[in-house]
Amino acid sequence: MTTASAPGKVILLGEHAVVYGQPALAIPVLQVEAVATITPRGQAGSSGLRIIAPATDLDSRLDQLDANHPLALAVRLTLDACGELQPPTLQLRVDSDIPLGAGLGSGAAVSVAVIRALSEHLGCPLDLDQQSSIAFEVEKLHHGTPSGIDNTVVTYGQPVYFIKGNDPMPFEIGCPFDMVVADSGHPASTAEAVSRVRSAFEAEPERVGGIFEAIGRLVTDGRDAIAAGDIARLGRLMNNNQTHLAELGVSTPELNRLAGAARRAGALGAKLSGGGLGGNIIALLSGQHDESVVDALRSSGASRLITTRVEAR
Ligand code: PMV
């Protein structure tokens, strides 16, 4: 039996603009993960690769799945990378406690866990770059033009300063800080959010392009603030980023409400994280009113709360 996992992630600053070449900062969320388990298929007469994913009610042989199914693509690209011409007779089971459609990188984490478990089981462990680039191909199924940030942070499992098409860079963390990730309870489609932003950009390239640039500047400022341990500044930048995300049309009254409740209760900053239109917000904790922030988010309807520490790894 071979088991492998990959964590969730949140974007601290820079989502959407990152699709258009601006930088973004993302961190892994180690409290949630996708796990892939490979076992041999012992029963007489069973052949081929069987894929089981209870969360999506999937139980199918690889050759019966649509070629565009994300799990089928992750498996096939891994078999190709390992030089396996025929699918081996194995069972692959996928479990994940990363909520779907919540901006926590569930799709990328599932892909990376599968790529890791399968390649290790076949005796051909792939390096991190190979894992990330296979997961990137799968991400294209979710929304045609991914920046690559999800597969990168989930594969490397450490905070990254990311620019599309460039090698990911770790960023310096002057002092550790805590965030709370609060789920609005409303799943949303990243593909739809990305396509809305694209339509807005096509309709008003100057205005929307200006928003992307403003987001890019605050990401660079945010990286400097984190390196200097200036968490109050990071909080202000998160609030500014949220304003720009609302201008891009990807926030919702619900996400605004959660972010507002967190700030009023003492969070240093709060914003949606990921595609938006639903999913999660993140709130930056100061160390002084943390319980009040968590209580305020819970009483404002957050369906799940995860507190996570951002520190050098
Ligand atoms: O997968 P999500 O919902 O966390 O969104 C990823 C971030 C986007 O910038 C919206 C898309 C991308 O590919 O970078």
XYZ file of C-alpha atoms and ligand atoms in Angstrom:
327
model
C 0.000 0.000 0.000
C 1.249 3.515 -0.779
C -0.246 6.681 0.694
C 0.578 10.295 -0.146
C -0.986 13.627 0.705
C -1.003 17.300 -0.218
C -2.248 20.301 1.803
C -4.820 23.004 1.098
C -3.810 26.602 0.450
C -4.983 30.180 0.718
C -3.959 33.228 -1.252
C -2.809 36.014 1.082
C -2.761 38.705 -1.601
C -3.054 38.902 -5.375
C -5.651 36.447 -6.708
C -7.128 37.184 -10.157
C -4.469 39.792 -11.009
C -1.991 36.878 -10.883
C -3.709 35.410 -13.979
C -2.615 38.596 -15.826
C 1.046 38.436 -14.814
C 0.979 40.274 -11.478
C 2.641 38.686 -8.410
C 0.698 36.947 -5.634
C 1.469 35.526 -2.193
C 0.087 32.140 -1.156
C 0.532 29.843 1.838
C -0.205 26.172 2.422
C -2.940 25.293 4.935
C -1.669 22.161 6.605
C -4.776 21.572 8.748
C -6.620 20.180 5.731
C -5.351 17.731 3.135
C -6.100 15.414 0.257
C -4.898 11.836 0.664
C -4.421 9.254 -2.100
C -3.980 5.573 -1.287
C -2.874 2.895 -3.727
C -3.551 -0.773 -2.982
C -3.044 -3.819 -5.177
C -6.288 -5.355 -6.533
C -6.165 -8.914 -5.360
C -9.436 -10.485 -6.506
C -9.301 -12.960 -9.365
C -10.637 -11.507 -12.583
C -10.061 -7.851 -11.610
C -7.832 -5.944 -13.952
C -7.067 -2.343 -14.721
C -6.918 0.680 -12.487
C -9.959 1.309 -10.302
C -10.521 4.809 -8.928
C -12.650 5.413 -5.837
C -13.441 8.908 -4.551
C -16.253 8.664 -1.976
C -16.678 12.461 -1.666
C -17.827 12.665 -5.287
C -19.503 9.231 -5.406
C -16.956 8.015 -7.906
C -16.149 4.337 -8.307
C -14.948 3.608 -11.827
C -12.254 1.976 -13.868
C -9.800 4.404 -15.426
C -10.677 3.275 -18.953
C -14.365 4.015 -18.289
C -13.762 7.601 -17.207
C -13.979 10.539 -19.580
C -10.477 11.572 -20.696
C -11.258 15.057 -19.356
C -12.050 13.845 -15.866
C -9.472 15.511 -13.574
C -8.574 12.253 -11.796
C -8.252 10.370 -15.090
C -5.965 13.066 -16.470
C -3.796 13.149 -13.328
C -3.435 9.352 -13.457
C -2.705 9.185 -17.200
C -0.113 11.977 -17.107
C 1.593 10.298 -14.140
C 1.651 6.926 -15.935
C 3.150 8.672 -18.986
C 5.805 10.391 -16.853
C 6.700 7.018 -15.338
C 6.872 5.336 -18.766
C 3.954 2.967 -18.015
C 2.294 2.102 -21.318
C -0.669 0.225 -19.791
C -2.563 1.125 -16.619
C -1.428 -1.302 -13.902
C -3.933 -3.373 -11.932
C -4.314 -1.224 -8.843
C -6.907 0.540 -6.740
C -6.601 4.283 -6.155
C -8.695 5.817 -3.403
C -8.934 9.565 -2.900
C -10.089 11.189 0.340
C -10.014 14.864 1.140
C -11.216 17.127 3.923
C -10.552 20.235 1.818
C -13.944 21.737 1.015
C -14.752 21.853 -2.711
C -15.273 25.198 -4.428
C -14.008 27.092 -1.395
C -10.797 28.648 -2.745
C -8.669 26.255 -0.674
C -7.002 24.512 -3.598
C -8.910 21.251 -3.310
C -8.501 20.318 -6.999
C -4.744 20.910 -6.981
C -4.258 19.046 -3.697
C -6.149 16.006 -4.980
C -4.038 15.977 -8.153
C -0.760 16.266 -6.266
C -1.703 13.540 -3.762
C -2.614 11.211 -6.665
C 0.550 12.004 -8.632
C 2.691 11.370 -5.534
C 1.028 8.130 -4.453
C 0.947 6.613 -7.931
C 4.482 7.544 -8.934
C 5.895 6.346 -5.602
C 3.957 3.083 -5.886
C 5.376 2.538 -9.355
C 8.889 3.088 -8.013
C 9.417 6.302 -9.977
C 8.958 9.186 -7.515
C 8.635 12.440 -9.461
C 10.379 15.599 -8.306
C 8.406 18.638 -7.135
C 8.666 20.429 -10.496
C 7.281 17.390 -12.320
C 4.451 16.994 -9.788
C 3.546 20.668 -10.079
C 3.565 20.677 -13.867
C 1.294 17.619 -14.105
C -1.073 19.216 -11.571
C -0.993 22.410 -13.676
C -2.220 20.464 -16.730
C -5.110 19.159 -14.631
C -5.864 22.667 -13.310
C -6.484 23.733 -16.926
C -9.557 21.490 -16.892
C -10.975 23.442 -13.945
C -10.635 26.835 -15.644
C -8.799 27.121 -18.951
C -6.240 29.775 -17.937
C -4.929 29.012 -14.450
C -2.001 31.082 -13.265
C -0.378 27.994 -11.724
C -0.399 29.372 -8.180
C -2.580 26.594 -6.700
C -0.526 23.659 -7.979
C 2.696 25.467 -7.024
C 1.908 26.227 -3.379
C 0.213 22.879 -2.824
C 3.176 20.969 -4.305
C 5.923 22.889 -2.524
C 3.992 23.111 0.764
C 5.570 26.395 1.727
C 4.748 30.112 1.447
C 5.437 31.342 -2.081
C 5.749 34.646 -3.912
C 4.469 33.638 -7.321
C 4.553 35.198 -10.782
C 2.964 33.217 -13.618
C 5.551 31.423 -15.728
C 8.425 32.038 -13.261
C 9.942 29.705 -10.700
C 8.185 30.132 -7.357
C 10.127 32.087 -4.763
C 9.890 31.538 -1.023
C 9.352 34.788 0.898
C 10.921 35.940 4.124
C 8.702 35.948 7.219
C 10.024 38.478 9.754
C 7.808 37.131 12.531
C 5.148 34.396 12.467
C 1.512 35.495 12.292
C -1.870 33.822 12.586
C -4.825 33.859 10.250
C -8.315 32.519 10.499
C -9.844 31.003 7.393
C -13.635 31.270 7.476
C -15.898 29.415 5.086
C -18.990 31.276 3.904
C -20.589 27.861 3.362
C -21.361 28.782 -0.257
C -19.228 26.876 -2.762
C -18.398 28.823 -5.929
C -16.860 28.141 -9.298
C -13.369 29.532 -9.873
C -13.992 29.117 -13.612
C -16.989 31.448 -13.410
C -15.116 34.008 -11.296
C -12.131 33.982 -13.672
C -14.432 34.342 -16.670
C -16.292 37.282 -15.091
C -13.005 39.072 -14.496
C -11.979 38.342 -18.085
C -15.224 39.860 -19.400
C -14.715 42.938 -17.217
C -11.134 43.291 -18.507
C -12.255 42.942 -22.130
C -15.032 45.504 -21.631
C -12.852 48.067 -19.818
C -9.187 47.197 -20.320
C -7.822 50.446 -18.908
C -9.847 50.527 -15.723
C -9.539 46.808 -14.973
C -5.875 46.706 -16.049
C -5.282 49.555 -13.571
C -6.876 47.457 -10.808
C -4.568 44.534 -11.668
C -1.550 46.840 -11.424
C -2.708 48.273 -8.099
C -3.088 44.715 -6.777
C 0.408 43.855 -8.050
C 1.859 46.841 -6.151
C 0.178 45.896 -2.914
C 1.459 42.326 -3.229
C 5.031 43.613 -3.444
C 4.362 45.923 -0.473
C 2.850 42.964 1.386
C 5.925 40.857 0.794
C 8.089 43.659 2.242
C 5.730 44.110 5.206
C 5.882 40.381 6.025
C 9.676 40.367 5.758
C 9.812 43.349 8.140
C 7.364 41.711 10.579
C 4.968 44.661 10.051
C 1.713 42.771 10.390
C -0.435 45.896 10.846
C 0.678 47.030 7.384
C -0.097 43.621 5.946
C -3.620 43.931 7.394
C -4.195 47.295 5.674
C -2.971 45.823 2.389
C -5.383 42.897 2.755
C -8.248 45.378 3.224
C -7.158 47.318 0.127
C -6.924 44.064 -1.814
C -10.483 43.214 -0.759
C -11.671 46.598 -2.080
C -10.028 45.854 -5.438
C -11.519 42.343 -5.547
C -14.956 43.881 -4.970
C -14.264 46.313 -7.852
C -13.457 43.286 -10.019
C -16.919 41.910 -9.181
C -15.858 38.737 -7.365
C -16.885 39.607 -3.826
C -20.422 39.037 -2.538
C -22.519 40.641 0.226
C -21.865 37.528 2.285
C -18.069 37.730 1.907
C -18.152 41.501 2.617
C -20.207 40.808 5.737
C -17.764 38.190 7.057
C -14.751 40.409 6.340
C -16.464 43.399 8.015
C -17.393 41.343 11.101
C -13.790 40.119 11.454
C -12.389 43.664 11.212
C -14.873 45.108 13.706
C -13.955 42.346 16.153
C -10.275 43.288 15.944
C -8.777 41.536 12.916
C -5.959 43.601 11.395
C -7.294 42.912 7.898
C -9.667 40.604 6.053
C -10.347 39.628 2.453
C -11.791 36.880 0.329
C -9.259 34.280 -0.725
C -9.215 32.437 -4.047
C -11.682 32.864 -6.869
C -14.415 34.531 -4.769
C -18.184 34.606 -5.506
C -18.335 32.396 -2.380
C -15.833 30.196 -0.610
C -13.573 31.510 2.124
C -12.382 34.750 3.620
C -9.130 35.073 5.551
C -8.704 37.379 8.552
C -5.374 38.430 10.010
C -5.166 38.018 13.784
C -3.293 40.474 16.002
C -2.807 38.203 19.016
C -5.076 40.447 21.133
C -8.690 39.935 20.084
C -8.387 36.556 18.431
C -11.234 34.849 20.288
C -13.545 37.788 19.511
C -12.683 37.551 15.819
C -13.416 33.828 15.768
C -16.687 34.355 17.694
C -17.738 37.194 15.370
C -17.124 35.053 12.300
C -19.018 32.150 13.795
C -21.995 34.301 14.749
C -21.955 35.911 11.282
C -22.599 32.494 9.775
C -19.158 31.068 8.935
C -19.678 27.348 8.479
C -16.124 26.261 9.234
C -13.164 28.027 10.812
C -9.514 27.059 10.558
C -6.794 28.934 12.418
C -3.405 28.642 10.767
C 0.049 30.039 11.537
C 2.197 31.512 8.784
C 5.841 30.869 9.495
C 9.046 30.005 7.705
C 9.253 26.275 6.951
O -8.713 27.993 -7.076
P -9.045 29.238 -6.343
O -10.503 29.507 -6.208
O -8.275 29.352 -5.057
O -8.515 30.483 -7.233
C -7.217 30.565 -7.689
C -6.786 31.959 -7.853
C -7.176 32.704 -9.126
O -6.250 33.783 -9.201
C -8.582 33.250 -9.017
C -7.064 31.849 -10.380
C -5.644 31.484 -10.766
O -5.488 30.563 -11.583
O -4.685 32.094 -10.285
